[in-house]
Amino acid sequence: MELEFTDRKILNALQTNFPISIRPFLGIANYIGISEQEAIDRILELKKNKIIRQISAIFDSHNIGYKSTLAAFKVNDDITDFAANIINSHSGVSHNYLRNNEYNIWFTITLPSERKLEDEIKTLSIRSNASDYLILPTLRLFKIGVNFDMTGGETSSFKFFSHDDFKNDSDIKITDFEKACIRELQKDIEIKPEPFEDLSANLGITQEKLLDTIKDFISDKKMRRFACVLYHQKAGFSYNAMGIWKSPQEEVEKNGKIMSSLKEVSHCYLRPVYPRKWEYNIFTMVHSKSKEEACIVMNKISLLTGIKDFDTLESTKEFKKVRVKYYV
């Protein structure tokens, strides 16, 4: 589908400036310079053509009482599909990919804080016949914020999430009312003039009360943002690569900030190392329109940081990609 420039402007606005109001699509329309009905019609068409995946709240799992980690399994090539099916069967697994590394299956798993990630990953490794595995939790978050620039301009209003936004475990308190709101707000909203109408009715509260709760969630760092998520391949960003970097420990902070400053980098994390087994400590995610474009970004990072020991892990197969469902 060839996107018109108006559609591209709408997609940028939906990703970065979704209005927290009773009639958000009117706000989008006024920003773009079109009617509310045209905005709604265009968004419906973008959903129909699988450009827009979902419009909903994007919560920070840690700040609402969950914990998550990246994990990597080393699995024989002839049983990767078998292993992936075992991993995918776990309700806490949201993303699962085959990548070009000896640790070839990479997935993220998210659980309520009272459950033990390590135990459940170990069980999955046994069931999937993995010969070895890595547990790679986030030690420091430099950046997370997937924002596909659809017009080629700068979307400077976009605020990405970083480690400073994390709460201490002892400060995380989620009320029953907040849990109920989280259950509703993680749903894909209906594309109509008042999309929060049904969600607020399900909760038995006014739309104004729900909107105030969204604003409170955002200010309290429980919600990263309310925004649309795109099918990145259909949106033109068909290539993604995980960059793994061996940074000297004393330069981690500097290098993490350099990497996260690049708009092409959507994620940047510090993760643990396993001496003589796995010594890459900074991870980046780059989404681009081609492999060549991603290589340019990776080489730019190497030049800016001085890191020569790095690798690019390509996603050669997508086994699973779903949204985490909280408090269901």
PDB file of C-alpha atoms in Angstrom, residues 62-307:
ATOM      1  CA  HIS A  62       8.311  -3.008  36.045  1.00  0.00           C
ATOM      2  CA  ASN A  63       6.394   0.004  37.316  1.00  0.00           C
ATOM      3  CA  ILE A  64       3.081  -1.869  37.425  1.00  0.00           C
ATOM      4  CA  GLY A  65       4.378  -4.836  39.403  1.00  0.00           C
ATOM      5  CA  TYR A  66       5.817  -7.170  36.764  1.00  0.00           C
ATOM      6  CA  LYS A  67       9.340  -8.258  35.917  1.00  0.00           C
ATOM      7  CA  SER A  68      10.786  -9.268  32.574  1.00  0.00           C
ATOM      8  CA  THR A  69      13.977 -10.419  30.931  1.00  0.00           C
ATOM      9  CA  LEU A  70      15.538 -11.285  27.620  1.00  0.00           C
ATOM     10  CA  ALA A  71      16.624 -14.910  27.324  1.00  0.00           C
ATOM     11  CA  ALA A  72      18.609 -16.806  24.700  1.00  0.00           C
ATOM     12  CA  PHE A  73      18.617 -20.570  24.135  1.00  0.00           C
ATOM     13  CA  LYS A  74      21.201 -22.641  22.299  1.00  0.00           C
ATOM     14  CA  VAL A  75      19.205 -25.219  20.346  1.00  0.00           C
ATOM     15  CA  ASN A  76      20.162 -27.673  17.601  1.00  0.00           C
ATOM     16  CA  ASP A  77      19.138 -26.343  14.196  1.00  0.00           C
ATOM     17  CA  ASP A  78      16.932 -29.352  13.459  1.00  0.00           C
ATOM     18  CA  ILE A  79      14.652 -28.753  16.463  1.00  0.00           C
ATOM     19  CA  THR A  80      14.278 -24.962  16.461  1.00  0.00           C
ATOM     20  CA  ASP A  81      10.590 -25.110  15.495  1.00  0.00           C
ATOM     21  CA  PHE A  82       9.931 -27.693  18.216  1.00  0.00           C
ATOM     22  CA  ALA A  83      11.734 -25.558  20.800  1.00  0.00           C
ATOM     23  CA  ALA A  84       9.982 -22.392  19.652  1.00  0.00           C
ATOM     24  CA  ASN A  85       6.570 -24.029  20.065  1.00  0.00           C
ATOM     25  CA  ILE A  86       7.456 -25.003  23.633  1.00  0.00           C
ATOM     26  CA  ILE A  87       8.606 -21.461  24.405  1.00  0.00           C
ATOM     27  CA  ASN A  88       5.608 -19.885  22.666  1.00  0.00           C
ATOM     28  CA  SER A  89       3.215 -21.936  24.787  1.00  0.00           C
ATOM     29  CA  HIS A  90       4.231 -19.907  27.842  1.00  0.00           C
ATOM     30  CA  SER A  91       1.723 -17.071  28.297  1.00  0.00           C
ATOM     31  CA  GLY A  92       4.453 -14.732  29.560  1.00  0.00           C
ATOM     32  CA  VAL A  93       6.458 -14.929  26.326  1.00  0.00           C
ATOM     33  CA  SER A  94       5.643 -11.972  24.083  1.00  0.00           C
ATOM     34  CA  HIS A  95       8.466 -11.922  21.503  1.00  0.00           C
ATOM     35  CA  ASN A  96      10.391 -14.912  20.166  1.00  0.00           C
ATOM     36  CA  TYR A  97      12.849 -14.897  17.252  1.00  0.00           C
ATOM     37  CA  LEU A  98      15.380 -17.099  15.503  1.00  0.00           C
ATOM     38  CA  ARG A  99      18.678 -15.195  15.222  1.00  0.00           C
ATOM     39  CA  ASN A 100      22.018 -15.891  13.521  1.00  0.00           C
ATOM     40  CA  ASN A 101      24.087 -16.830  16.574  1.00  0.00           C
ATOM     41  CA  GLU A 102      25.082 -20.001  18.440  1.00  0.00           C
ATOM     42  CA  TYR A 103      22.427 -18.860  20.906  1.00  0.00           C
ATOM     43  CA  ASN A 104      19.822 -18.969  18.216  1.00  0.00           C
ATOM     44  CA  ILE A 105      16.434 -18.565  19.926  1.00  0.00           C
ATOM     45  CA  TRP A 106      15.858 -15.204  21.614  1.00  0.00           C
ATOM     46  CA  PHE A 107      12.718 -14.348  23.549  1.00  0.00           C
ATOM     47  CA  THR A 108      11.329 -11.978  26.147  1.00  0.00           C
ATOM     48  CA  ILE A 109       9.318 -13.217  29.090  1.00  0.00           C
ATOM     49  CA  THR A 110       7.262 -11.133  31.530  1.00  0.00           C
ATOM     50  CA  LEU A 111       5.772 -12.379  34.800  1.00  0.00           C
ATOM     51  CA  PRO A 112       4.069 -11.000  37.914  1.00  0.00           C
ATOM     52  CA  SER A 113       6.722 -10.025  40.457  1.00  0.00           C
ATOM     53  CA  GLU A 114       5.904 -12.898  42.815  1.00  0.00           C
ATOM     54  CA  ARG A 115       6.857 -15.542  40.230  1.00  0.00           C
ATOM     55  CA  LYS A 116      10.476 -16.587  39.599  1.00  0.00           C
ATOM     56  CA  LEU A 117      11.759 -15.855  36.108  1.00  0.00           C
ATOM     57  CA  GLU A 118      14.860 -18.012  36.524  1.00  0.00           C
ATOM     58  CA  ASP A 119      12.874 -21.118  37.461  1.00  0.00           C
ATOM     59  CA  GLU A 120      10.440 -20.788  34.568  1.00  0.00           C
ATOM     60  CA  ILE A 121      13.224 -20.171  32.039  1.00  0.00           C
ATOM     61  CA  LYS A 122      15.105 -23.218  33.322  1.00  0.00           C
ATOM     62  CA  THR A 123      11.961 -25.329  32.913  1.00  0.00           C
ATOM     63  CA  LEU A 124      11.505 -24.050  29.354  1.00  0.00           C
ATOM     64  CA  SER A 125      15.141 -24.871  28.539  1.00  0.00           C
ATOM     65  CA  ILE A 126      14.685 -28.467  29.716  1.00  0.00           C
ATOM     66  CA  ARG A 127      11.402 -28.935  27.854  1.00  0.00           C
ATOM     67  CA  SER A 128      12.832 -27.466  24.628  1.00  0.00           C
ATOM     68  CA  ASN A 129      16.071 -29.508  24.774  1.00  0.00           C
ATOM     69  CA  ALA A 130      18.290 -26.420  24.865  1.00  0.00           C
ATOM     70  CA  SER A 131      21.945 -27.311  25.428  1.00  0.00           C
ATOM     71  CA  ASP A 132      22.634 -23.970  27.120  1.00  0.00           C
ATOM     72  CA  TYR A 133      20.896 -20.692  27.838  1.00  0.00           C
ATOM     73  CA  LEU A 134      21.487 -17.098  28.893  1.00  0.00           C
ATOM     74  CA  ILE A 135      19.317 -14.974  31.144  1.00  0.00           C
ATOM     75  CA  LEU A 136      19.901 -11.340  30.237  1.00  0.00           C
ATOM     76  CA  PRO A 137      17.841  -8.958  32.380  1.00  0.00           C
ATOM     77  CA  THR A 138      18.117  -5.213  32.009  1.00  0.00           C
ATOM     78  CA  LEU A 139      20.765  -3.802  34.347  1.00  0.00           C
ATOM     79  CA  ARG A 140      20.357  -0.303  32.964  1.00  0.00           C
ATOM     80  CA  LEU A 141      17.868   1.025  30.470  1.00  0.00           C
ATOM     81  CA  PHE A 142      19.304   3.762  28.317  1.00  0.00           C
ATOM     82  CA  LYS A 143      16.371   3.996  25.929  1.00  0.00           C
ATOM     83  CA  ILE A 144      13.147   2.339  24.919  1.00  0.00           C
ATOM     84  CA  GLY A 145      10.764   3.967  22.515  1.00  0.00           C
ATOM     85  CA  VAL A 146       9.828   2.539  19.141  1.00  0.00           C
ATOM     86  CA  ASN A 147       8.897   5.449  16.889  1.00  0.00           C
ATOM     87  CA  PHE A 148       8.838   4.951  13.135  1.00  0.00           C
ATOM     88  CA  ASP A 149       9.316   8.310  11.427  1.00  0.00           C
ATOM     89  CA  MET A 150       6.931   8.080   8.476  1.00  0.00           C
ATOM     90  CA  THR A 151       7.601  11.502   6.920  1.00  0.00           C
ATOM     91  CA  GLY A 152      11.383  11.782   7.051  1.00  0.00           C
ATOM     92  CA  GLY A 153      11.219  14.715   9.450  1.00  0.00           C
ATOM     93  CA  GLU A 154      12.263  14.924  13.083  1.00  0.00           C
ATOM     94  CA  THR A 155       9.630  13.974  15.666  1.00  0.00           C
ATOM     95  CA  SER A 156      11.279  15.949  18.424  1.00  0.00           C
ATOM     96  CA  SER A 157       8.288  15.799  20.767  1.00  0.00           C
ATOM     97  CA  PHE A 158       8.783  12.067  21.280  1.00  0.00           C
ATOM     98  CA  LYS A 159       9.853  11.269  24.853  1.00  0.00           C
ATOM     99  CA  PHE A 160      11.560   7.910  25.172  1.00  0.00           C
ATOM    100  CA  PHE A 161      11.665   5.937  28.415  1.00  0.00           C
ATOM    101  CA  SER A 162      14.933   5.513  30.320  1.00  0.00           C
ATOM    102  CA  HIS A 163      16.348   4.068  33.539  1.00  0.00           C
ATOM    103  CA  ASP A 164      15.571   7.248  35.474  1.00  0.00           C
ATOM    104  CA  ASP A 165      11.880   6.435  35.020  1.00  0.00           C
ATOM    105  CA  PHE A 166      12.127   3.135  36.916  1.00  0.00           C
ATOM    106  CA  LYS A 167      10.619   2.983  40.397  1.00  0.00           C
ATOM    107  CA  ASN A 168      12.168   1.206  43.365  1.00  0.00           C
ATOM    108  CA  ASP A 169      10.415  -2.105  44.016  1.00  0.00           C
ATOM    109  CA  SER A 170       9.263  -0.883  47.436  1.00  0.00           C
ATOM    110  CA  ASP A 171       7.532   2.108  45.820  1.00  0.00           C
ATOM    111  CA  ILE A 172       5.405   0.043  43.427  1.00  0.00           C
ATOM    112  CA  LYS A 173       1.822  -0.102  44.633  1.00  0.00           C
ATOM    113  CA  ILE A 174      -1.066  -0.945  42.311  1.00  0.00           C
ATOM    114  CA  THR A 175      -4.628  -0.623  43.604  1.00  0.00           C
ATOM    115  CA  ASP A 176      -7.511  -2.845  42.507  1.00  0.00           C
ATOM    116  CA  PHE A 177      -8.976   0.134  40.642  1.00  0.00           C
ATOM    117  CA  GLU A 178      -5.690   0.664  38.796  1.00  0.00           C
ATOM    118  CA  LYS A 179      -5.542  -3.030  37.888  1.00  0.00           C
ATOM    119  CA  ALA A 180      -9.051  -2.801  36.437  1.00  0.00           C
ATOM    120  CA  CYS A 181      -8.039   0.280  34.425  1.00  0.00           C
ATOM    121  CA  ILE A 182      -4.907  -1.482  33.167  1.00  0.00           C
ATOM    122  CA  ARG A 183      -7.032  -4.409  31.965  1.00  0.00           C
ATOM    123  CA  GLU A 184      -9.214  -2.044  29.926  1.00  0.00           C
ATOM    124  CA  LEU A 185      -6.564   0.371  28.674  1.00  0.00           C
ATOM    125  CA  GLN A 186      -4.381  -2.384  27.209  1.00  0.00           C
ATOM    126  CA  LYS A 187      -7.230  -3.197  24.803  1.00  0.00           C
ATOM    127  CA  ASP A 188      -7.196  -1.897  21.239  1.00  0.00           C
ATOM    128  CA  ILE A 189      -9.517   1.114  21.172  1.00  0.00           C
ATOM    129  CA  GLU A 190     -12.383   1.377  18.715  1.00  0.00           C
ATOM    130  CA  ILE A 191     -11.866   3.945  15.968  1.00  0.00           C
ATOM    131  CA  LYS A 192     -14.835   6.247  16.546  1.00  0.00           C
ATOM    132  CA  PRO A 193     -15.310   9.849  17.742  1.00  0.00           C
ATOM    133  CA  GLU A 194     -15.294   8.900  21.449  1.00  0.00           C
ATOM    134  CA  PRO A 195     -13.063   5.793  21.670  1.00  0.00           C
ATOM    135  CA  PHE A 196     -12.818   5.828  25.478  1.00  0.00           C
ATOM    136  CA  GLU A 197     -16.602   5.599  25.865  1.00  0.00           C
ATOM    137  CA  ASP A 198     -16.781   1.792  25.989  1.00  0.00           C
ATOM    138  CA  LEU A 199     -13.710   1.402  28.217  1.00  0.00           C
ATOM    139  CA  SER A 200     -15.068   3.831  30.802  1.00  0.00           C
ATOM    140  CA  ALA A 201     -18.497   2.167  30.672  1.00  0.00           C
ATOM    141  CA  ASN A 202     -16.887  -1.220  31.341  1.00  0.00           C
ATOM    142  CA  LEU A 203     -15.256   0.299  34.433  1.00  0.00           C
ATOM    143  CA  GLY A 204     -18.426   2.065  35.571  1.00  0.00           C
ATOM    144  CA  ILE A 205     -16.762   5.487  35.551  1.00  0.00           C
ATOM    145  CA  THR A 206     -16.982   8.634  33.453  1.00  0.00           C
ATOM    146  CA  GLN A 207     -14.721   9.244  30.490  1.00  0.00           C
ATOM    147  CA  GLU A 208     -13.262  12.217  32.357  1.00  0.00           C
ATOM    148  CA  LYS A 209     -12.274   9.965  35.268  1.00  0.00           C
ATOM    149  CA  LEU A 210     -10.636   7.475  32.897  1.00  0.00           C
ATOM    150  CA  LEU A 211      -8.719  10.233  31.107  1.00  0.00           C
ATOM    151  CA  ASP A 212      -7.505  11.600  34.451  1.00  0.00           C
ATOM    152  CA  THR A 213      -6.341   8.079  35.345  1.00  0.00           C
ATOM    153  CA  ILE A 214      -4.397   7.825  32.068  1.00  0.00           C
ATOM    154  CA  LYS A 215      -2.694  11.143  32.800  1.00  0.00           C
ATOM    155  CA  ASP A 216      -1.884   9.952  36.341  1.00  0.00           C
ATOM    156  CA  PHE A 217      -0.441   6.693  34.959  1.00  0.00           C
ATOM    157  CA  ILE A 218       1.797   8.670  32.592  1.00  0.00           C
ATOM    158  CA  SER A 219       2.984  11.160  35.221  1.00  0.00           C
ATOM    159  CA  ASP A 220       3.631   8.295  37.652  1.00  0.00           C
ATOM    160  CA  LYS A 221       5.650   6.401  34.970  1.00  0.00           C
ATOM    161  CA  LYS A 222       3.303   3.419  35.067  1.00  0.00           C
ATOM    162  CA  MET A 223       2.315   4.091  31.466  1.00  0.00           C
ATOM    163  CA  ARG A 224       5.010   5.016  28.967  1.00  0.00           C
ATOM    164  CA  ARG A 225       2.497   6.516  26.584  1.00  0.00           C
ATOM    165  CA  PHE A 226      -0.847   6.014  24.883  1.00  0.00           C
ATOM    166  CA  ALA A 227      -0.091   5.465  21.224  1.00  0.00           C
ATOM    167  CA  CYS A 228      -0.421   3.369  18.125  1.00  0.00           C
ATOM    168  CA  VAL A 229       1.844   0.435  17.352  1.00  0.00           C
ATOM    169  CA  LEU A 230       2.599  -0.290  13.703  1.00  0.00           C
ATOM    170  CA  TYR A 231       3.211  -3.427  11.707  1.00  0.00           C
ATOM    171  CA  HIS A 232       6.763  -2.275  11.053  1.00  0.00           C
ATOM    172  CA  GLN A 233       7.270  -4.301   7.883  1.00  0.00           C
ATOM    173  CA  LYS A 234       4.078  -2.975   6.269  1.00  0.00           C
ATOM    174  CA  ALA A 235       5.059   0.525   7.391  1.00  0.00           C
ATOM    175  CA  GLY A 236       8.260   0.245   5.354  1.00  0.00           C
ATOM    176  CA  PHE A 237      10.716  -0.755   8.083  1.00  0.00           C
ATOM    177  CA  SER A 238      11.260  -4.316   6.933  1.00  0.00           C
ATOM    178  CA  TYR A 239      14.645  -4.955   8.553  1.00  0.00           C
ATOM    179  CA  ASN A 240      15.530  -5.112  12.218  1.00  0.00           C
ATOM    180  CA  ALA A 241      18.775  -6.079  13.874  1.00  0.00           C
ATOM    181  CA  MET A 242      19.960  -6.551  17.423  1.00  0.00           C
ATOM    182  CA  GLY A 243      23.361  -4.990  17.954  1.00  0.00           C
ATOM    183  CA  ILE A 244      25.562  -6.536  20.650  1.00  0.00           C
ATOM    184  CA  TRP A 245      28.565  -4.568  21.886  1.00  0.00           C
ATOM    185  CA  LYS A 246      31.568  -5.274  24.105  1.00  0.00           C
ATOM    186  CA  SER A 247      32.008  -1.996  25.923  1.00  0.00           C
ATOM    187  CA  PRO A 248      34.701  -1.436  28.560  1.00  0.00           C
ATOM    188  CA  GLN A 249      32.893  -1.270  31.890  1.00  0.00           C
ATOM    189  CA  GLU A 250      34.236   2.201  32.647  1.00  0.00           C
ATOM    190  CA  GLU A 251      32.773   3.498  29.358  1.00  0.00           C
ATOM    191  CA  VAL A 252      29.340   1.882  29.595  1.00  0.00           C
ATOM    192  CA  GLU A 253      27.537   5.058  30.659  1.00  0.00           C
ATOM    193  CA  LYS A 254      29.154   7.179  27.947  1.00  0.00           C
ATOM    194  CA  ASN A 255      28.602   4.605  25.221  1.00  0.00           C
ATOM    195  CA  GLY A 256      25.015   3.915  26.237  1.00  0.00           C
ATOM    196  CA  LYS A 257      24.184   7.604  25.989  1.00  0.00           C
ATOM    197  CA  ILE A 258      25.858   7.894  22.590  1.00  0.00           C
ATOM    198  CA  MET A 259      23.940   4.908  21.222  1.00  0.00           C
ATOM    199  CA  SER A 260      20.589   6.032  22.614  1.00  0.00           C
ATOM    200  CA  SER A 261      21.017   9.508  21.105  1.00  0.00           C
ATOM    201  CA  LEU A 262      20.601   8.093  17.587  1.00  0.00           C
ATOM    202  CA  LYS A 263      17.011   8.204  16.352  1.00  0.00           C
ATOM    203  CA  GLU A 264      17.526   4.930  14.443  1.00  0.00           C
ATOM    204  CA  VAL A 265      18.114   3.145  17.780  1.00  0.00           C
ATOM    205  CA  SER A 266      14.788   2.255  19.409  1.00  0.00           C
ATOM    206  CA  HIS A 267      16.156   0.219  22.344  1.00  0.00           C
ATOM    207  CA  CYS A 268      19.431   0.409  24.255  1.00  0.00           C
ATOM    208  CA  TYR A 269      20.190  -1.699  27.348  1.00  0.00           C
ATOM    209  CA  LEU A 270      23.037  -2.742  29.601  1.00  0.00           C
ATOM    210  CA  ARG A 271      22.829  -6.484  30.293  1.00  0.00           C
ATOM    211  CA  PRO A 272      24.961  -8.917  32.337  1.00  0.00           C
ATOM    212  CA  VAL A 273      27.979 -10.762  30.971  1.00  0.00           C
ATOM    213  CA  TYR A 274      29.020 -14.364  31.546  1.00  0.00           C
ATOM    214  CA  PRO A 275      32.867 -14.484  31.510  1.00  0.00           C
ATOM    215  CA  ARG A 276      34.311 -16.685  28.727  1.00  0.00           C
ATOM    216  CA  LYS A 277      30.757 -17.503  27.665  1.00  0.00           C
ATOM    217  CA  TRP A 278      29.031 -14.238  26.757  1.00  0.00           C
ATOM    218  CA  GLU A 279      30.813 -10.900  27.058  1.00  0.00           C
ATOM    219  CA  TYR A 280      28.615  -8.507  25.093  1.00  0.00           C
ATOM    220  CA  ASN A 281      27.149  -6.055  27.580  1.00  0.00           C
ATOM    221  CA  ILE A 282      25.310  -3.362  25.609  1.00  0.00           C
ATOM    222  CA  PHE A 283      22.373  -4.256  23.367  1.00  0.00           C
ATOM    223  CA  THR A 284      20.774  -2.017  20.768  1.00  0.00           C
ATOM    224  CA  MET A 285      17.827  -2.522  18.457  1.00  0.00           C
ATOM    225  CA  VAL A 286      17.789  -0.867  15.054  1.00  0.00           C
ATOM    226  CA  HIS A 287      14.773  -0.815  12.741  1.00  0.00           C
ATOM    227  CA  SER A 288      15.471   0.237   9.180  1.00  0.00           C
ATOM    228  CA  LYS A 289      14.228  -0.006   5.628  1.00  0.00           C
ATOM    229  CA  SER A 290      17.091  -2.260   4.522  1.00  0.00           C
ATOM    230  CA  LYS A 291      20.043  -4.293   5.744  1.00  0.00           C
ATOM    231  CA  GLU A 292      22.388  -1.765   4.153  1.00  0.00           C
ATOM    232  CA  GLU A 293      20.771   1.072   6.092  1.00  0.00           C
ATOM    233  CA  ALA A 294      21.131  -0.858   9.363  1.00  0.00           C
ATOM    234  CA  CYS A 295      24.804  -1.560   8.615  1.00  0.00           C
ATOM    235  CA  ILE A 296      25.401   2.166   8.200  1.00  0.00           C
ATOM    236  CA  VAL A 297      23.876   2.771  11.643  1.00  0.00           C
ATOM    237  CA  MET A 298      25.943  -0.007  13.239  1.00  0.00           C
ATOM    238  CA  ASN A 299      29.157   1.344  11.729  1.00  0.00           C
ATOM    239  CA  LYS A 300      28.221   4.838  12.855  1.00  0.00           C
ATOM    240  CA  ILE A 301      27.800   3.566  16.430  1.00  0.00           C
ATOM    241  CA  SER A 302      31.189   1.838  16.231  1.00  0.00           C
ATOM    242  CA  LEU A 303      32.809   5.042  14.984  1.00  0.00           C
ATOM    243  CA  LEU A 304      31.187   7.235  17.646  1.00  0.00           C
ATOM    244  CA  THR A 305      31.941   4.900  20.569  1.00  0.00           C
ATOM    245  CA  GLY A 306      35.220   3.388  19.426  1.00  0.00           C
ATOM    246  CA  ILE A 307      33.848  -0.119  20.032  1.00  0.00           C
TER     247      ILE A 307
END
